[in-house]
Amino acid sequence: MAAASTSRLVPAATTKKPAASGRVRRPGAKGAGIPKGMMPPPDRPLVNPGLSRAQLLEIHRFMRLNRMLEDKLTALYRQGRISGGLYSSLGQEAISVGTAYALAPDDLLAPMIRNIGSMLVRGVTPLDFFQQYMGRYESPTHGKDGTLHFGNVERLSIIGPISHLGTLVPVMAGAALAARLRGEAHRCSLTYVGDGATSTGYFHEGLNFAAVLKLPFILVVENNGYAYSTTCDRQFRVASIAERGPAYGVASESVDGTDVLAVYAATQRAVQRGRRGEGATLLETRCLRMQGHAQHDDMRYVPKALLEAWAKRDPLERYERFLVASGHATPDTLRATAEAIAPELDAAADAAEKCPPPSPEETLKGVYKEEGYEAPWWPAA
Amino acid sequence: MAAASTSRLVPAATTKKPAASGRVRRPGAKGAGIPKGMMPPPDRPLVNPGLSRAQLLEIHRFMRLNRMLEDKLTALYRQGRISGGLYSSLGQEAISVGTAYALAPDDLLAPMIRNIGSMLVRGVTPLDFFQQYMGRYESPTHGKDGTLHFGNVERLSIIGPISHLGTLVPVMAGAALAARLRGEAHRCSLTYVGDGATSTGYFHEGLNFAAVLKLPFILVVENNGYAYSTTCDRQFRVASIAERGPAYGVASESVDGTDVLAVYAATQRAVQRGRRGEGATLLETRCLRMQGHAQHDDMRYVPKALLEAWAKRDPLERYERFLVASGHATPDTLRATAEAIAPELDAAADAAEKCPPPSPEETLKGVYKEEGYEAPWWPAA
Amino acid sequence: MTTTYLEAIRQAIWEEMEKDPSVFVLGEDIGAYGGAFKVTEGMLQKFGETRVIDTPISEGAIVGAAIGAALMGMRPVAEMQFIDFISCAFDQLTNFAAKNRYRWGAGVPMVVRGPCGGGVRGGPFHSQNPEMYFVHTPGLKVVAPATAYDAKGLLKASIRDDDPVIYLEHKFLYRRIKEDLPKDDFVVPLGKAAVRREGTDLTIVTYGAMLYPCLEAAATLEKERGAKAEVIDLRSLLPLDRETIVASARKTGKVMVVHEDTRTGGIAGEIAATINEEAFDHLDGPVLRVTAPDTPVPYSAPLEDFFLPNAVKIADAARKLVAY
Amino acid sequence: MTTTYLEAIRQAIWEEMEKDPSVFVLGEDIGAYGGAFKVTEGMLQKFGETRVIDTPISEGAIVGAAIGAALMGMRPVAEMQFIDFISCAFDQLTNFAAKNRYRWGAGVPMVVRGPCGGGVRGGPFHSQNPEMYFVHTPGLKVVAPATAYDAKGLLKASIRDDDPVIYLEHKFLYRRIKEDLPKDDFVVPLGKAAVRREGTDLTIVTYGAMLYPCLEAAATLEKERGAKAEVIDLRSLLPLDRETIVASARKTGKVMVVHEDTRTGGIAGEIAATINEEAFDHLDGPVLRVTAPDTPVPYSAPLEDFFLPNAVKIADAARKLVAY
Ligand SMILES: Cc1ncc(C[n+]2csc(CCOP(=O)(O)OP(=O)(O)O)c2C)c(N)n1
Ligand SMILES: Cc1ncc(C[n+]2csc(CCOP(=O)(O)OP(=O)(O)O)c2C)c(N)n1
Ligand SMILES: [Mg+2]
Ligand SMILES: [Mg+2]
């Protein structure tokens, strides 16, 4: 602590406040416009932070796979072949893939519900996801949970989320702490929160815990403009969540979440800080949630103009334009990637559908440790 | 929200960090010195922010009463005449009295455990406190709770705390919200947290809630260097909690908590902002906890030199020097104040002791609303 | 016009807000969006954003702020988007709200409501039945309506009550249950069970969505062997209507309790103990339980179907008890 | 040398930390200060600050971080300064820790421990008995030792267990209970009750600090009228040793349950239901309860004394049951 000099007035906010009165704009409401700051950041050219061609193309493949896998899940959902919640990461693929790709395989990663791309990078397969969404016995949860609610620590260094927002923040701080205790201090730990989940007490307790213990922890904020129907001006009164870094004494940064290379590079910087023992990073990524909160939500409340503006910033198309312009790919090779993925996904979905559901008595198993009933039981793990 | 430009690195902390490595200094540990920033701020002359002589002397009387009342409680505790927790505000009286005195009587106030002074300003009497600490039937809680765990909304605009740190932050935000809903938007709401309690999720959720709803809410942080035995460098990685204001888009300020007039003036500014509709304020007050966490704690872990440095900054003595120097009082009139208080306290303690305890069956009453069993039942309320 | 269970809840809030300016609602996505299940639809337009407050995702602050407002004389109705998230407000509810009146006499008139229960493939975090956490907390009240009438009447009573109420609305019933509701204002008093079916041979005590399989099982039993089961719908879990339970136990001598909540520590235990204490001499058989097993709520269909009690399992247990 | 209940707890942690490098402790003021009750005294000096971690006041993060560490193969032992503050970690415990193994198979081997219970004039927030919140949560285990031997043996077993354990140490017993402990390593298995006193006329089931007034009441009863009460100390509340309870119920035909926890929804209900289900035909009287009433724990002496069960109240109920 520095000496508290005398009365020292800190300005109320370092940048423009989102709203000037107690009454807050509602973009969905009649006659309301688009809140300032919700429009996309300037469209800067993508810059290769030193990745090889193979790496660049691998990133592309993951992003394409992310998108096509979710498209397939949506189709299955509409056909009634999967049930439960289905949350889309359309427009946010660069964040999942860019952050996960910047990690070493043994860095710890915990996805939230829109981070199917992060899990793909880690090696979870489409078959795993289909089984999971279809509640099959051989899914990563034996049908006991759905969506991305699973993990595998030993082989994939993934910790799975629960629904309760924010809970993973301290959990992943603890994972980083454990790595240090085990003499594996090089292992960083990364997880995600949405703009909405920054309001949870866990965001504060977990980030502060990591800051005080100087843990190599990276908290990625996916600021996609909405928490369900709620805009950011009802969620916090700062222009960017990166402004909260100084409040915790951690590094913070805000990047364009539709630029996969910028996301990758920022995550790399955070990883390097972590590995150098410089502690935690709060990394805001800006984007727009391009679909409803989940399948049932028609997102009537999102202004058309906003969607259109961000549609031009589609992270996959942007990245493809970069790859072509920089000579790393041609439209044909990119199309070939997609064409190779499609049958793979169809086959995986069909295979999953043929897998048996759990037997009803499975319900009673595995609440506590049972001999001979040990995870992970799923093939990919 | 402002447009998230491109990669924008926010410095890790706006001021010196408390510790440079994962290993953190422990002032109590062998050979450790005093962490930077724990020493008192520069000793500036007190400045009258425009208070009348009568007001200045009233403030003095409250501070003296605060101190003598706690001395009396300590004496009673040592004699076994009261039981339970007894937490001292020695060295922090300027904070309780200065903040409470800056409020209007109908502003909402919630004390924490070291804010007996705030409650005195509000009109709670020594007799009430003695009854409460002695668990008497006519105490503000009928003997069902101890310490400062009571309030009275209708007549004193006090909401009482519970032990769980931080809980009052959202509760008092809600009280401010209710005042606005009732058409009493002029009523500010003020409560306290310690340096330690800033680590609770409630600090974040409650302050953010108040910020987003632009409530006239004042959160006073009593940074007394310790949370029980824990120093601030194990609690947060900022030099001053006032640095967190910008993270919430609220005004923030840090003042010398041993200067009652500075505390008063800062609170007034916060009240004015609140009444003008400018929202919440985070007000840090710096001091040192001059006794153990509670009576049982010999605070072996506090370096002697630190105590000595702060002892010179005793808020009551400082204020008395100011009163004498500025001609508002003489040593004799100040002594007279204390001499008038002493017998009052003795009489109140004796009177409380003669009051009956609750009958055992009282245990069963008042869990839910019961006709004919309505609060407040205590004389002062 | 028939009213759904969901619409009944909406009406209760709406009418109380019209009647009493101290009533207001707060929660996530309840304003512009009208709530995840549309319970608060139209309220923002009708009552304005001062009384229909979209909050940040901060259950601790939602409930904390509701407590502060209640202490100020307001009557907040806080929504948990799913009742599962009430765990994040557990501390404020059990320590602040529940104990305040006892401690310094100031009541905390507030309602925390949200969708509970399974049967919709919601998985472990969107299907919970958290009632016992609150039934075991003196100072709170807990209600769990099974019909549209009760949904409306109990919610009105909860909002008017001077103590904090946890109001558990079963999401499986939202749009599946409807009935004609009286046009005039009515309440269903807290702490009073309803006898949904009179009987002499056996008592089935239940609440919430389990009422329907219980009634089905009772009908089966009557058809099968002429056994007349009395079915009690608790409606309120705290205070618990011990009188009605005990009176029925004395009459039939055989009691079973059915709940969707997990078994160990479920309310069936409390009822078994109460009947032991107050009707032991009248018992012709043990107090039996049909409940969910002691596991989280599983996601996939075969597992959730196995997890949930149903009419077949209830009838099986009832047959056993009748034959005892 | 006799060892206090408190020292037994300290020894268990100490020895497990010596034995197993994956064991570490975290909590508020547990390092330099050695813990509010001095349970972790000396550990910082012995094991260093990497394994003895003073944390910020963030129960949600303490437990959350423990979960993360446990998933990584560590065995964290988290202290709640008073168990009352576990309410702030309720969500992490009941939703994350409890359900993880069931969901994706990864166990969460961790212990959350802290001082519970009344009798020390701690008032409503330093005297709570939160066991049922966790007994009602499948996936957790809950233990509550009454003796120094069990305090040590159960804590060692809890630390070695592969699932999350809530370890409730009764602060009233910390320095009041002592005994000679074996020098060699020992554990007390989770889920096994102890018969503290054999008897044939009546069974008293209890746990924690209530063991002592139960034994006193049993002695009174025997002296008074030769009635032999069997006293069962549950030790573990989840898993619950139903076998031992049921066997005793079958033997004596009369059972009462005594707990310091409040009545409605307390474990006595679960036990009454279990006995009904498994020993009804052997019962010669109702399962009775002696418990704290349904109120917060009051602060002042006459109230807290009235609130707590004691040997007189237990003996009264026992007399009634014997005479039934
Ligand atoms: C503690 C908690 N409260 C409420 C919810 C319900 N809920 C699920 S997602 C969501 C919105 C999340 O918004 P954000 O954090 O911005 O993430 P996004 O959906 O935009 O990715 C809400 C309110 C929850 N899961 N957990
Ligand atoms: C949620 C919670 N956790 C732990 C405690 C135990 N406790 C009581 S006071 C205290 C230290 C508080 O420190 P600080 O906030 O700095 O206030 P101070 O005592 O210095 O006034 C602790 C840990 C508590 N009351 N509530
Ligand atoms: Mg979002
Ligand atoms: Mg402090």
mmCIF file of N, CA and C in Angstrom, chain A residues 100-160:
data_model
loop_
_atom_site.group_PDB
_atom_site.id
_atom_site.type_symbol
_atom_site.label_atom_id
_atom_site.label_comp_id
_atom_site.label_asym_id
_atom_site.label_seq_id
_atom_site.Cartn_x
_atom_site.Cartn_y
_atom_site.Cartn_z
ATOM 1 N N ALA A 100 -7.636 -20.607 -26.960
ATOM 2 C CA ALA A 100 -7.201 -21.985 -26.687
ATOM 3 C C ALA A 100 -5.926 -22.322 -27.455
ATOM 4 N N TYR A 101 -5.821 -21.760 -28.656
ATOM 5 C CA TYR A 101 -4.665 -22.075 -29.493
ATOM 6 C C TYR A 101 -3.380 -21.479 -28.925
ATOM 7 N N ALA A 102 -3.529 -20.439 -28.136
ATOM 8 C CA ALA A 102 -2.346 -19.796 -27.555
ATOM 9 C C ALA A 102 -1.820 -20.528 -26.326
ATOM 10 N N LEU A 103 -2.568 -21.507 -25.871
ATOM 11 C CA LEU A 103 -2.142 -22.244 -24.677
ATOM 12 C C LEU A 103 -1.297 -23.448 -25.065
ATOM 13 N N ALA A 104 -0.463 -23.864 -24.147
ATOM 14 C CA ALA A 104 0.205 -25.156 -24.300
ATOM 15 C C ALA A 104 -0.793 -26.245 -23.923
ATOM 16 N N PRO A 105 -0.568 -27.446 -24.436
ATOM 17 C CA PRO A 105 -1.552 -28.511 -24.170
ATOM 18 C C PRO A 105 -1.756 -28.790 -22.683
ATOM 19 N N ASP A 106 -0.753 -28.503 -21.865
ATOM 20 C CA ASP A 106 -0.962 -28.792 -20.448
ATOM 21 C C ASP A 106 -1.368 -27.552 -19.645
ATOM 22 N N ASP A 107 -1.564 -26.441 -20.322
ATOM 23 C CA ASP A 107 -2.193 -25.334 -19.611
ATOM 24 C C ASP A 107 -3.634 -25.739 -19.313
ATOM 25 N N LEU A 108 -4.157 -25.201 -18.232
ATOM 26 C CA LEU A 108 -5.489 -25.619 -17.815
ATOM 27 C C LEU A 108 -6.538 -24.730 -18.448
ATOM 28 N N LEU A 109 -7.575 -25.364 -18.931
ATOM 29 C CA LEU A 109 -8.607 -24.614 -19.635
ATOM 30 C C LEU A 109 -9.985 -25.032 -19.136
ATOM 31 N N ALA A 110 -10.822 -24.054 -18.890
ATOM 32 C CA ALA A 110 -12.213 -24.359 -18.543
ATOM 33 C C ALA A 110 -13.122 -23.563 -19.468
ATOM 34 N N PRO A 111 -13.873 -24.272 -20.305
ATOM 35 C CA PRO A 111 -14.774 -23.590 -21.231
ATOM 36 C C PRO A 111 -16.024 -23.109 -20.500
ATOM 37 N N MET A 112 -16.643 -22.073 -21.032
ATOM 38 C CA MET A 112 -18.025 -21.808 -20.669
ATOM 39 C C MET A 112 -18.869 -22.300 -21.828
ATOM 40 N N ILE A 113 -20.133 -21.947 -21.780
ATOM 41 C CA ILE A 113 -21.106 -22.613 -22.626
ATOM 42 C C ILE A 113 -20.949 -22.311 -24.123
ATOM 43 N N ARG A 114 -20.279 -21.218 -24.442
ATOM 44 C CA ARG A 114 -20.095 -20.892 -25.864
ATOM 45 C C ARG A 114 -18.675 -21.221 -26.346
ATOM 46 N N ASN A 115 -17.981 -22.089 -25.663
ATOM 47 C CA ASN A 115 -16.582 -22.334 -26.009
ATOM 48 C C ASN A 115 -16.336 -23.729 -26.567
ATOM 49 N N ILE A 116 -17.245 -24.166 -27.402
ATOM 50 C CA ILE A 116 -17.045 -25.466 -28.040
ATOM 51 C C ILE A 116 -15.744 -25.431 -28.845
ATOM 52 N N GLY A 117 -15.424 -24.267 -29.392
ATOM 53 C CA GLY A 117 -14.191 -24.120 -30.175
ATOM 54 C C GLY A 117 -12.949 -24.372 -29.334
ATOM 55 N N SER A 118 -12.960 -23.917 -28.081
ATOM 56 C CA SER A 118 -11.811 -24.146 -27.206
ATOM 57 C C SER A 118 -11.617 -25.633 -26.976
ATOM 58 N N MET A 119 -12.719 -26.340 -26.840
ATOM 59 C CA MET A 119 -12.633 -27.767 -26.562
ATOM 60 C C MET A 119 -12.176 -28.527 -27.799
ATOM 61 N N LEU A 120 -12.589 -28.046 -28.963
ATOM 62 C CA LEU A 120 -12.104 -28.673 -30.194
ATOM 63 C C LEU A 120 -10.589 -28.553 -30.286
ATOM 64 N N VAL A 121 -10.091 -27.367 -29.981
ATOM 65 C CA VAL A 121 -8.641 -27.169 -30.019
ATOM 66 C C VAL A 121 -7.956 -28.147 -29.079
ATOM 67 N N ARG A 122 -8.588 -28.397 -27.951
ATOM 68 C CA ARG A 122 -8.005 -29.323 -26.982
ATOM 69 C C ARG A 122 -8.066 -30.784 -27.379
ATOM 70 N N GLY A 123 -8.875 -31.078 -28.401
ATOM 71 C CA GLY A 123 -8.908 -32.465 -28.849
ATOM 72 C C GLY A 123 -10.194 -33.208 -28.575
ATOM 73 N N VAL A 124 -11.180 -32.519 -28.051
ATOM 74 C CA VAL A 124 -12.483 -33.167 -27.937
ATOM 75 C C VAL A 124 -13.037 -33.301 -29.352
ATOM 76 N N THR A 125 -13.664 -34.440 -29.635
ATOM 77 C CA THR A 125 -14.068 -34.705 -31.019
ATOM 78 C C THR A 125 -15.557 -34.438 -31.228
ATOM 79 N N PRO A 126 -15.935 -34.215 -32.481
ATOM 80 C CA PRO A 126 -17.368 -34.067 -32.771
ATOM 81 C C PRO A 126 -18.194 -35.227 -32.222
ATOM 82 N N LEU A 127 -17.681 -36.431 -32.320
ATOM 83 C CA LEU A 127 -18.437 -37.569 -31.795
ATOM 84 C C LEU A 127 -18.728 -37.386 -30.306
ATOM 85 N N ASP A 128 -17.744 -36.906 -29.564
ATOM 86 C CA ASP A 128 -17.957 -36.664 -28.135
ATOM 87 C C ASP A 128 -19.111 -35.696 -27.922
ATOM 88 N N PHE A 129 -19.083 -34.623 -28.704
ATOM 89 C CA PHE A 129 -20.140 -33.617 -28.526
ATOM 90 C C PHE A 129 -21.507 -34.172 -28.907
ATOM 91 N N PHE A 130 -21.563 -34.884 -30.016
ATOM 92 C CA PHE A 130 -22.863 -35.431 -30.417
ATOM 93 C C PHE A 130 -23.388 -36.392 -29.361
ATOM 94 N N GLN A 131 -22.524 -37.228 -28.873
ATOM 95 C CA GLN A 131 -22.961 -38.166 -27.836
ATOM 96 C C GLN A 131 -23.470 -37.396 -26.616
ATOM 97 N N GLN A 132 -22.732 -36.367 -26.269
ATOM 98 C CA GLN A 132 -23.088 -35.574 -25.106
ATOM 99 C C GLN A 132 -24.457 -34.913 -25.294
ATOM 100 N N TYR A 133 -24.640 -34.277 -26.453
ATOM 101 C CA TYR A 133 -25.917 -33.584 -26.687
ATOM 102 C C TYR A 133 -27.071 -34.569 -26.848
ATOM 103 N N MET A 134 -26.738 -35.778 -27.253
ATOM 104 C CA MET A 134 -27.787 -36.792 -27.391
ATOM 105 C C MET A 134 -27.958 -37.617 -26.118
ATOM 106 N N GLY A 135 -27.164 -37.302 -25.103
ATOM 107 C CA GLY A 135 -27.321 -38.000 -23.825
ATOM 108 C C GLY A 135 -26.989 -39.472 -23.891
ATOM 109 N N ARG A 136 -26.026 -39.830 -24.699
ATOM 110 C CA ARG A 136 -25.690 -41.239 -24.866
ATOM 111 C C ARG A 136 -24.824 -41.770 -23.723
ATOM 112 N N TYR A 137 -24.830 -43.092 -23.577
ATOM 113 C CA TYR A 137 -24.068 -43.703 -22.492
ATOM 114 C C TYR A 137 -22.577 -43.448 -22.618
ATOM 115 N N GLU A 138 -22.087 -43.464 -23.831
ATOM 116 C CA GLU A 138 -20.644 -43.275 -24.002
ATOM 117 C C GLU A 138 -20.246 -41.802 -24.111
ATOM 118 N N SER A 139 -21.161 -40.924 -23.852
ATOM 119 C CA SER A 139 -20.813 -39.500 -23.824
ATOM 120 C C SER A 139 -19.903 -39.242 -22.635
ATOM 121 N N PRO A 140 -19.262 -38.085 -22.608
ATOM 122 C CA PRO A 140 -18.353 -37.772 -21.496
ATOM 123 C C PRO A 140 -19.032 -37.710 -20.137
ATOM 124 N N THR A 141 -20.363 -37.744 -20.122
ATOM 125 C CA THR A 141 -21.054 -37.711 -18.830
ATOM 126 C C THR A 141 -21.998 -38.895 -18.651
ATOM 127 N N HIS A 142 -21.898 -39.912 -19.484
ATOM 128 C CA HIS A 142 -22.830 -41.044 -19.409
ATOM 129 C C HIS A 142 -24.281 -40.573 -19.499
ATOM 130 N N GLY A 143 -24.498 -39.427 -20.118
ATOM 131 C CA GLY A 143 -25.870 -38.907 -20.222
ATOM 132 C C GLY A 143 -26.356 -38.180 -18.987
ATOM 133 N N LYS A 144 -25.485 -37.981 -18.033
ATOM 134 C CA LYS A 144 -25.943 -37.355 -16.786
ATOM 135 C C LYS A 144 -25.976 -35.840 -16.861
ATOM 136 N N ASP A 145 -25.233 -35.264 -17.775
ATOM 137 C CA ASP A 145 -25.319 -33.819 -17.982
ATOM 138 C C ASP A 145 -25.243 -33.565 -19.483
ATOM 139 N N GLY A 146 -25.589 -32.357 -19.891
ATOM 140 C CA GLY A 146 -25.623 -32.032 -21.309
ATOM 141 C C GLY A 146 -24.639 -30.936 -21.660
ATOM 142 N N THR A 147 -24.816 -30.379 -22.837
ATOM 143 C CA THR A 147 -24.032 -29.247 -23.364
ATOM 144 C C THR A 147 -22.525 -29.473 -23.154
ATOM 145 N N LEU A 148 -21.806 -28.409 -22.860
ATOM 146 C CA LEU A 148 -20.347 -28.526 -22.721
ATOM 147 C C LEU A 148 -19.935 -28.816 -21.279
ATOM 148 N N HIS A 149 -20.875 -29.360 -20.534
ATOM 149 C CA HIS A 149 -20.623 -29.581 -19.111
ATOM 150 C C HIS A 149 -19.782 -30.821 -18.831
ATOM 151 N N PHE A 150 -18.573 -30.814 -19.324
ATOM 152 C CA PHE A 150 -17.689 -31.945 -19.014
ATOM 153 C C PHE A 150 -16.247 -31.521 -19.163
ATOM 154 N N GLY A 151 -15.387 -32.336 -18.651
ATOM 155 C CA GLY A 151 -13.968 -32.039 -18.739
ATOM 156 C C GLY A 151 -13.163 -33.301 -18.585
ATOM 157 N N ASN A 152 -11.884 -33.130 -18.612
ATOM 158 C CA ASN A 152 -10.971 -34.235 -18.386
ATOM 159 C C ASN A 152 -9.630 -33.613 -18.003
ATOM 160 N N VAL A 153 -9.267 -33.793 -16.770
ATOM 161 C CA VAL A 153 -8.079 -33.104 -16.281
ATOM 162 C C VAL A 153 -6.806 -33.830 -16.707
ATOM 163 N N GLU A 154 -6.804 -35.129 -16.519
ATOM 164 C CA GLU A 154 -5.567 -35.875 -16.737
ATOM 165 C C GLU A 154 -5.064 -35.768 -18.166
ATOM 166 N N ARG A 155 -5.954 -36.016 -19.126
ATOM 167 C CA ARG A 155 -5.453 -36.129 -20.478
ATOM 168 C C ARG A 155 -5.644 -34.882 -21.327
ATOM 169 N N LEU A 156 -6.669 -34.083 -20.992
ATOM 170 C CA LEU A 156 -6.916 -32.892 -21.825
ATOM 171 C C LEU A 156 -6.714 -31.579 -21.066
ATOM 172 N N SER A 157 -6.449 -31.671 -19.784
ATOM 173 C CA SER A 157 -6.303 -30.468 -18.955
ATOM 174 C C SER A 157 -7.510 -29.536 -19.081
ATOM 175 N N ILE A 158 -8.671 -30.156 -19.214
ATOM 176 C CA ILE A 158 -9.925 -29.381 -19.262
ATOM 177 C C ILE A 158 -10.708 -29.606 -17.981
ATOM 178 N N ILE A 159 -11.146 -28.528 -17.379
ATOM 179 C CA ILE A 159 -12.095 -28.598 -16.264
ATOM 180 C C ILE A 159 -13.445 -28.143 -16.798
ATOM 181 N N GLY A 160 -14.467 -28.924 -16.548
ATOM 182 C CA GLY A 160 -15.786 -28.622 -17.104
ATOM 183 C C GLY A 160 -16.564 -27.644 -16.249
#
